[in-house]
């Protein structure tokens, strides 16, 4: 069987790493991939958002199954394009992907279904947005409506920075066209949780819980990023809270979409804020989180090919994913300048060849092979991952993987998993 994975980040490397362990022994392709995916899969030079090019690739190479990593091709309708040609592809179709592609669509759906989320208003006119801001005050959250690679969100502690933020998004358009509409949102205090589920549109199967670290700096300081590290499970998710999230958030959303004629197939990711044991929705993503996917793949014991095929075929009712009970931690190694404009082209020492066991992994994201050398080519460069007997052990093991790598300007958080350690009472 021939499988094509679309994307070129740490998430896609982790998916390929897991697919390579499948009993089905698939032949693997990756477009566009990176220096790490090239160790596991044939690299195909087609961009992740080139829907026509990817379809042509799948047809030319007689690909049996395509797995979409990032959101961009999903919101561009890659699933619709593949399905129209009778090709099997994992991910939601264009209308379903609006859940991530448009915050305005997502917020309207949640309001209609009564799903708990932050109060918000959407604006097209800068002057109207400013007027509303003055009435509600700070802290407040500003979100560019379109996709902005996880960076179109400004959490503003005071009115002055909120005014400046509106100017940046709506007038100076620092997030481009994504700033044509802005959502002004109530600030929710609490602890974040990444809740992912597989769904075939009818059955919803929760995956293991995880938590991301969104801010660039230790102690959750500095600007938001795409994610600086992750761990699984997330101790903040008690069994009672998981049941509540399934009943009040995830199942209603899948059913609400279905009632509107939108069958959601793929991974549904709810970004939640937990306070006083209750969950509210921050965002939905229509794909695996990155770097959450990396730690989930470390813990997944079931065959990923089986789960993906069952999702596409509407057979999830008969599935039950198995997880390694041990926790996993992942540390993102970022390039100088990230989350702003990252430095590129720096040689990476220790990028390939380590580690050899399935309990540790170094997943590539922004890496490229130039001649015999692996160099940096993006903001998030690598994710160093490990399992461990407990959280402290998993975290220590992940930092051991970090110690084997280096490049000029490399920065990473030193406190990955701090909330898990505090909750379970372990010392690092
Ligand atoms: P989003 O892309 O909507 O998840 O926003 C990115 C990050 O901004 C989230 O992961 C949170 O850390 C933060 N954030 C977003 N919305 C809110 C909110 N209403 N209250 C507090 N923090 C938020
Ligand atoms: N790590 C958050 C995301 O993938 O959007």
XYZ file of C-alpha atoms and ligand atoms in Angstrom:
456
model
C 0.000 0.000 0.000
C 1.237 3.470 -0.898
C 0.526 6.381 1.477
C 1.106 10.084 0.781
C 1.475 12.451 3.738
C 0.955 16.141 2.941
C 2.972 18.698 4.880
C 6.493 19.285 6.029
C 6.439 19.891 9.764
C 7.123 17.998 12.964
C 3.546 16.716 12.910
C 4.016 15.124 9.501
C 7.380 13.613 10.460
C 5.729 12.069 13.521
C 2.835 10.704 11.434
C 5.316 9.126 9.005
C 7.371 7.729 11.888
C 4.222 6.036 13.187
C 3.078 4.883 9.741
C 6.522 3.345 9.192
C 5.826 1.116 12.221
C 2.550 -0.163 10.739
C 2.108 -3.913 10.289
C 0.794 -3.009 6.822
C 4.314 -1.956 5.792
C 3.199 0.948 3.609
C 5.401 2.582 1.049
C 5.586 6.233 2.140
C 5.640 9.508 0.189
C 5.730 13.031 1.603
C 5.031 16.384 -0.064
C 6.867 18.656 0.429
C 8.534 17.038 3.475
C 11.765 18.032 5.196
C 15.196 16.539 5.908
C 13.709 14.255 8.571
C 10.765 12.918 6.578
C 13.259 12.125 3.785
C 14.707 9.412 6.050
C 11.325 7.607 6.061
C 9.536 8.624 2.881
C 10.194 9.593 -0.691
C 10.211 13.392 -0.902
C 7.908 14.868 -3.548
C 8.483 18.502 -4.440
C 4.860 19.657 -4.379
C 3.750 22.434 -2.015
C 1.229 21.528 0.683
C -1.312 24.048 -0.661
C -0.983 23.058 -4.342
C -4.211 21.057 -4.503
C -4.049 20.393 -8.255
C -0.390 19.400 -8.037
C -1.046 17.031 -5.134
C -3.963 15.389 -6.917
C -1.795 14.931 -10.020
C 0.917 13.405 -7.816
C -1.524 10.982 -6.160
C -2.837 9.911 -9.569
C 0.571 9.595 -11.221
C 1.918 7.515 -8.337
C -1.280 5.507 -7.753
C -1.385 6.540 -4.094
C -3.861 4.387 -2.107
C -4.313 6.708 0.839
C -3.498 10.389 1.430
C -3.191 11.933 4.899
C -3.376 15.715 5.169
C -1.289 17.326 7.920
C -1.828 21.109 7.785
C -5.035 23.160 7.600
C -4.303 25.144 4.461
C -4.999 22.392 1.891
C -8.096 21.381 3.902
C -9.597 24.865 3.816
C -8.639 25.018 0.120
C -10.804 21.949 -0.527
C -8.224 19.217 -1.133
C -10.542 16.562 0.316
C -13.360 17.580 -2.027
C -10.951 17.490 -4.990
C -9.603 14.020 -4.123
C -13.031 12.571 -3.349
C -14.414 13.890 -6.627
C -11.819 11.651 -8.292
C -12.638 8.702 -6.018
C -9.353 8.938 -4.099
C -9.184 8.085 -0.399
C -8.032 11.014 1.716
C -7.983 11.638 5.474
C -9.293 15.013 6.642
C -12.435 17.153 6.633
C -13.823 18.655 3.434
C -13.791 22.376 2.651
C -17.046 23.253 4.391
C -16.113 21.312 7.524
C -12.656 22.909 7.543
C -14.299 26.322 7.924
C -14.372 25.454 11.617
C -10.701 26.444 11.632
C -10.619 28.567 8.485
C -13.080 31.145 9.784
C -13.420 32.113 13.417
C -16.644 33.932 12.511
C -18.164 30.668 11.172
C -16.950 28.756 14.228
C -18.316 31.303 16.692
C -21.700 31.421 14.946
C -21.960 27.609 15.076
C -21.072 27.487 18.788
C -23.604 30.221 19.572
C -26.316 28.334 17.670
C -25.508 25.080 19.508
C -25.055 26.692 22.918
C -21.495 25.389 23.236
C -19.545 27.277 25.940
C -16.996 29.732 24.534
C -15.724 33.255 25.165
C -18.128 36.131 24.434
C -17.107 37.920 21.260
C -18.026 40.402 18.517
C -16.843 40.458 14.915
C -15.881 43.684 13.125
C -15.010 44.742 9.594
C -14.565 48.460 10.330
C -11.613 49.625 12.391
C -13.558 52.551 13.917
C -16.379 50.238 15.092
C -13.852 47.823 16.585
C -12.136 50.625 18.510
C -15.457 51.918 19.834
C -16.420 48.447 21.104
C -12.989 47.938 22.639
C -13.376 51.158 24.650
C -16.670 49.877 26.093
C -15.386 46.476 27.230
C -11.822 47.328 28.326
C -8.924 44.955 29.043
C -7.722 42.235 29.357
C -9.054 41.309 25.960
C -8.149 39.063 23.046
C -7.951 40.144 19.383
C -8.101 37.576 16.585
C -7.607 38.076 12.874
C -10.497 36.130 11.303
C -8.601 34.130 8.688
C -5.723 31.692 8.978
C -2.487 33.177 10.309
C -0.382 30.107 11.207
C -1.310 30.306 14.892
C -0.005 33.828 15.163
C -3.063 35.948 14.362
C -4.070 36.173 18.018
C -3.121 38.972 20.385
C -3.751 38.626 24.106
C -3.760 42.235 25.379
C -3.374 43.010 29.064
C -4.250 46.694 28.764
C -6.220 49.063 26.539
C -3.170 50.726 25.003
C -1.786 47.448 23.638
C -5.279 46.450 22.472
C -5.652 49.717 20.520
C -2.221 49.151 18.983
C -3.193 45.565 18.142
C -6.359 46.615 16.305
C -4.268 49.084 14.314
C -1.781 46.335 13.396
C -4.405 43.787 12.368
C -6.984 46.008 10.641
C -5.029 48.973 9.329
C -1.438 47.850 8.836
C -2.595 44.298 8.005
C 0.397 42.577 9.599
C -1.454 39.255 9.203
C -2.436 40.112 5.635
C -5.939 39.425 4.371
C -6.683 37.494 7.587
C -7.171 40.934 9.151
C -10.154 41.941 6.987
C -12.387 40.872 9.863
C -11.380 40.901 13.495
C -12.920 39.060 16.419
C -12.754 40.865 19.752
C -13.063 38.290 22.474
C -13.507 38.113 26.214
C -10.269 37.030 27.943
C -10.675 33.606 29.569
C -8.422 32.814 32.512
C -7.443 29.215 33.204
C -5.336 26.339 31.928
C -5.293 25.296 28.266
C -5.981 21.783 27.075
C -5.708 20.251 23.619
C -8.587 17.838 23.140
C -8.394 15.847 19.916
C -10.857 13.295 18.621
C -11.214 11.146 15.538
C -14.611 11.301 13.939
C -16.215 9.789 10.868
C -19.149 12.182 11.154
C -21.188 9.839 13.343
C -18.882 8.210 15.901
C -16.550 10.449 17.915
C -13.492 8.747 19.475
C -11.446 10.871 21.858
C -7.671 10.565 21.502
C -5.273 10.824 24.440
C -5.195 14.311 25.971
C -2.268 16.688 25.593
C -1.177 20.177 26.434
C 0.771 22.664 24.364
C 2.940 25.617 25.450
C 1.836 28.541 23.289
C 4.070 31.370 24.525
C 7.648 31.557 23.337
C 9.251 32.076 26.757
C 9.620 30.191 30.015
C 6.845 30.813 32.531
C 4.418 31.412 29.626
C 5.826 34.812 28.728
C 6.363 36.586 25.404
C 4.374 36.339 22.177
C 2.212 33.413 21.049
C 3.765 30.808 18.758
C 2.500 27.782 16.881
C 3.525 25.790 20.001
C 6.839 25.428 21.826
C 6.364 22.002 23.349
C 3.784 19.495 24.480
C 3.093 16.598 26.758
C 0.530 13.834 27.011
C -1.585 13.020 28.926
C -2.781 16.339 30.374
C -3.539 15.731 34.071
C -5.992 18.678 34.065
C -8.372 16.411 32.101
C -10.108 14.261 34.701
C -12.472 11.488 33.537
C -15.433 13.634 34.600
C -14.171 16.606 32.619
C -13.531 14.407 29.576
C -17.121 13.212 29.717
C -18.325 16.818 29.990
C -16.177 17.925 27.032
C -17.531 15.092 24.906
C -21.170 15.802 25.868
C -21.198 19.601 25.834
C -18.617 20.397 23.144
C -17.290 17.736 20.778
C -20.383 15.599 20.098
C -22.724 18.610 19.719
C -20.342 20.224 17.212
C -20.005 17.084 15.080
C -23.780 16.536 15.241
C -24.488 20.231 14.598
C -22.356 20.156 11.476
C -24.033 16.940 10.332
C -27.450 18.552 10.825
C -26.270 21.360 8.523
C -25.319 18.775 5.898
C -21.594 18.864 6.724
C -20.109 15.436 7.481
C -16.887 15.951 9.439
C -14.310 13.206 8.863
C -10.817 13.369 10.295
C -9.250 14.779 13.439
C -11.174 17.440 15.300
C -9.028 19.461 17.701
C -10.740 21.544 20.361
C -8.478 24.098 22.019
C -10.060 24.465 25.456
C -9.623 26.727 28.453
C -10.242 24.963 31.748
C -11.218 26.969 34.835
C -12.875 25.643 37.991
C -13.228 22.229 36.401
C -15.282 23.546 33.454
C -14.238 23.789 29.808
C -14.804 26.574 27.276
C -13.764 26.544 23.614
C -10.911 28.818 22.540
C -10.638 27.508 19.003
C -11.123 24.524 16.760
C -8.465 23.089 14.511
C -9.371 20.647 11.772
C -6.153 18.599 11.992
C -3.668 17.251 14.492
C -1.978 19.880 16.653
C 1.714 20.490 16.207
C 3.577 19.676 18.506
C 0.741 17.761 20.239
C 0.700 15.194 17.424
C 4.325 14.329 18.097
C 3.673 13.310 21.718
C 0.471 11.496 20.771
C 2.320 9.428 18.159
C 4.933 8.524 20.793
C 2.116 7.074 22.918
C -0.150 5.538 20.253
C 0.041 1.748 20.321
C -2.684 1.060 17.740
C -1.883 0.867 14.052
C -2.330 4.368 12.619
C -3.200 2.997 9.167
C -6.170 1.113 10.647
C -7.484 4.207 12.453
C -7.142 6.393 9.368
C -8.882 3.855 7.133
C -11.689 3.359 9.665
C -12.243 7.137 9.823
C -12.538 7.438 6.045
C -14.776 4.382 5.742
C -17.129 5.417 8.580
C -16.128 2.401 10.660
C -14.896 4.172 13.814
C -17.690 2.649 15.917
C -15.656 -0.570 16.015
C -12.340 1.054 16.977
C -10.662 1.734 20.262
C -7.222 3.366 20.101
C -4.654 1.909 22.531
C -2.170 4.173 24.292
C 1.100 3.600 26.081
C 0.270 4.421 29.713
C 3.591 6.221 30.088
C 3.633 10.000 29.589
C 5.427 11.620 26.658
C 7.051 15.049 26.429
C 8.189 17.063 23.425
C 10.438 20.142 23.305
C 10.382 22.387 20.236
C 13.770 23.740 19.144
C 13.224 27.070 17.405
C 15.344 29.248 15.162
C 16.678 32.654 16.081
C 13.958 35.253 15.596
C 10.973 32.894 15.909
C 7.999 33.618 16.243
C 9.029 36.635 14.171
C 11.079 36.235 11.015
C 13.327 33.199 11.646
C 16.964 32.891 10.613
C 17.490 30.174 7.978
C 20.361 28.155 6.549
C 22.186 27.401 9.805
C 23.801 23.944 9.850
C 22.297 21.583 12.462
C 24.624 19.278 14.373
C 23.061 15.966 15.412
C 19.982 16.351 13.189
C 19.907 12.793 11.877
C 20.975 9.388 13.116
C 19.777 9.768 16.694
C 17.930 8.458 18.632
C 17.417 4.873 17.564
C 14.764 3.579 20.004
C 10.983 4.002 19.705
C 10.953 5.630 23.147
C 12.806 8.707 21.915
C 12.532 10.638 18.670
C 13.809 13.789 17.053
C 11.131 15.049 14.665
C 12.103 17.547 11.993
C 10.067 20.601 10.997
C 11.982 23.520 9.489
C 14.931 21.537 8.151
C 16.333 21.001 4.684
C 19.196 18.965 3.293
C 21.610 21.002 1.230
C 24.349 18.836 -0.176
C 25.494 16.601 2.654
C 24.366 19.008 5.352
C 21.081 19.448 7.247
C 20.284 23.143 7.773
C 17.491 25.172 9.363
C 14.714 26.315 7.007
C 11.889 27.542 9.235
C 10.899 28.907 12.638
C 10.173 25.677 14.461
C 13.116 23.484 13.515
C 12.842 20.243 15.503
C 10.754 18.594 18.229
C 12.725 16.419 20.670
C 10.386 13.783 22.135
C 10.541 10.986 24.681
C 8.466 8.643 26.786
C 9.232 8.147 30.466
C 8.071 6.188 33.496
C 6.504 9.383 34.864
C 6.309 13.033 33.764
C 9.647 13.983 35.332
C 11.315 11.080 33.564
C 9.683 11.785 30.182
C 10.691 15.439 30.408
C 14.266 14.599 31.437
C 14.517 12.124 28.551
C 13.234 14.691 26.052
C 15.851 17.203 27.220
C 18.488 14.483 26.777
C 17.447 14.304 23.126
C 17.756 18.112 22.998
C 21.305 17.846 24.330
C 22.318 15.856 21.241
C 21.389 18.673 18.844
C 22.620 22.185 18.195
C 22.559 25.069 15.727
C 23.386 28.760 15.859
C 20.624 30.772 17.553
C 18.699 27.686 18.745
C 16.222 28.503 21.502
C 13.712 26.413 23.386
C 11.701 26.440 26.565
C 13.318 24.926 29.637
C 10.012 24.394 31.475
C 8.052 22.011 29.231
C 5.535 20.106 31.331
C 5.641 22.443 34.326
C 1.867 22.328 34.783
C 1.774 18.528 34.632
C 4.560 18.282 37.215
C 2.709 20.687 39.510
C -0.572 18.792 39.162
C 0.821 15.343 39.814
C 3.193 16.615 42.520
C 6.405 15.434 40.880
C 9.633 17.380 41.152
C 11.850 17.839 38.157
P -6.305 30.555 19.185
O -5.525 30.451 17.904
O -7.650 31.140 19.049
O -6.288 29.291 19.990
O -5.434 31.522 20.103
C -4.068 31.284 20.328
C -3.781 31.351 21.797
O -4.182 32.610 22.351
C -4.535 30.322 22.606
O -3.882 29.104 22.586
C -4.537 30.974 23.976
O -3.283 30.797 24.616
C -4.696 32.423 23.659
N -6.127 32.785 23.665
C -6.962 32.758 22.621
N -8.196 33.151 22.984
C -8.155 33.425 24.282
C -9.132 33.879 25.237
N -10.394 34.159 24.898
N -8.735 34.033 26.517
C -7.467 33.773 26.871
N -6.491 33.373 26.032
C -6.822 33.185 24.742
N -0.177 23.547 18.730
C -1.363 24.198 18.351
C -1.760 23.976 16.972
O -1.337 23.055 16.325
O -2.566 24.754 16.476
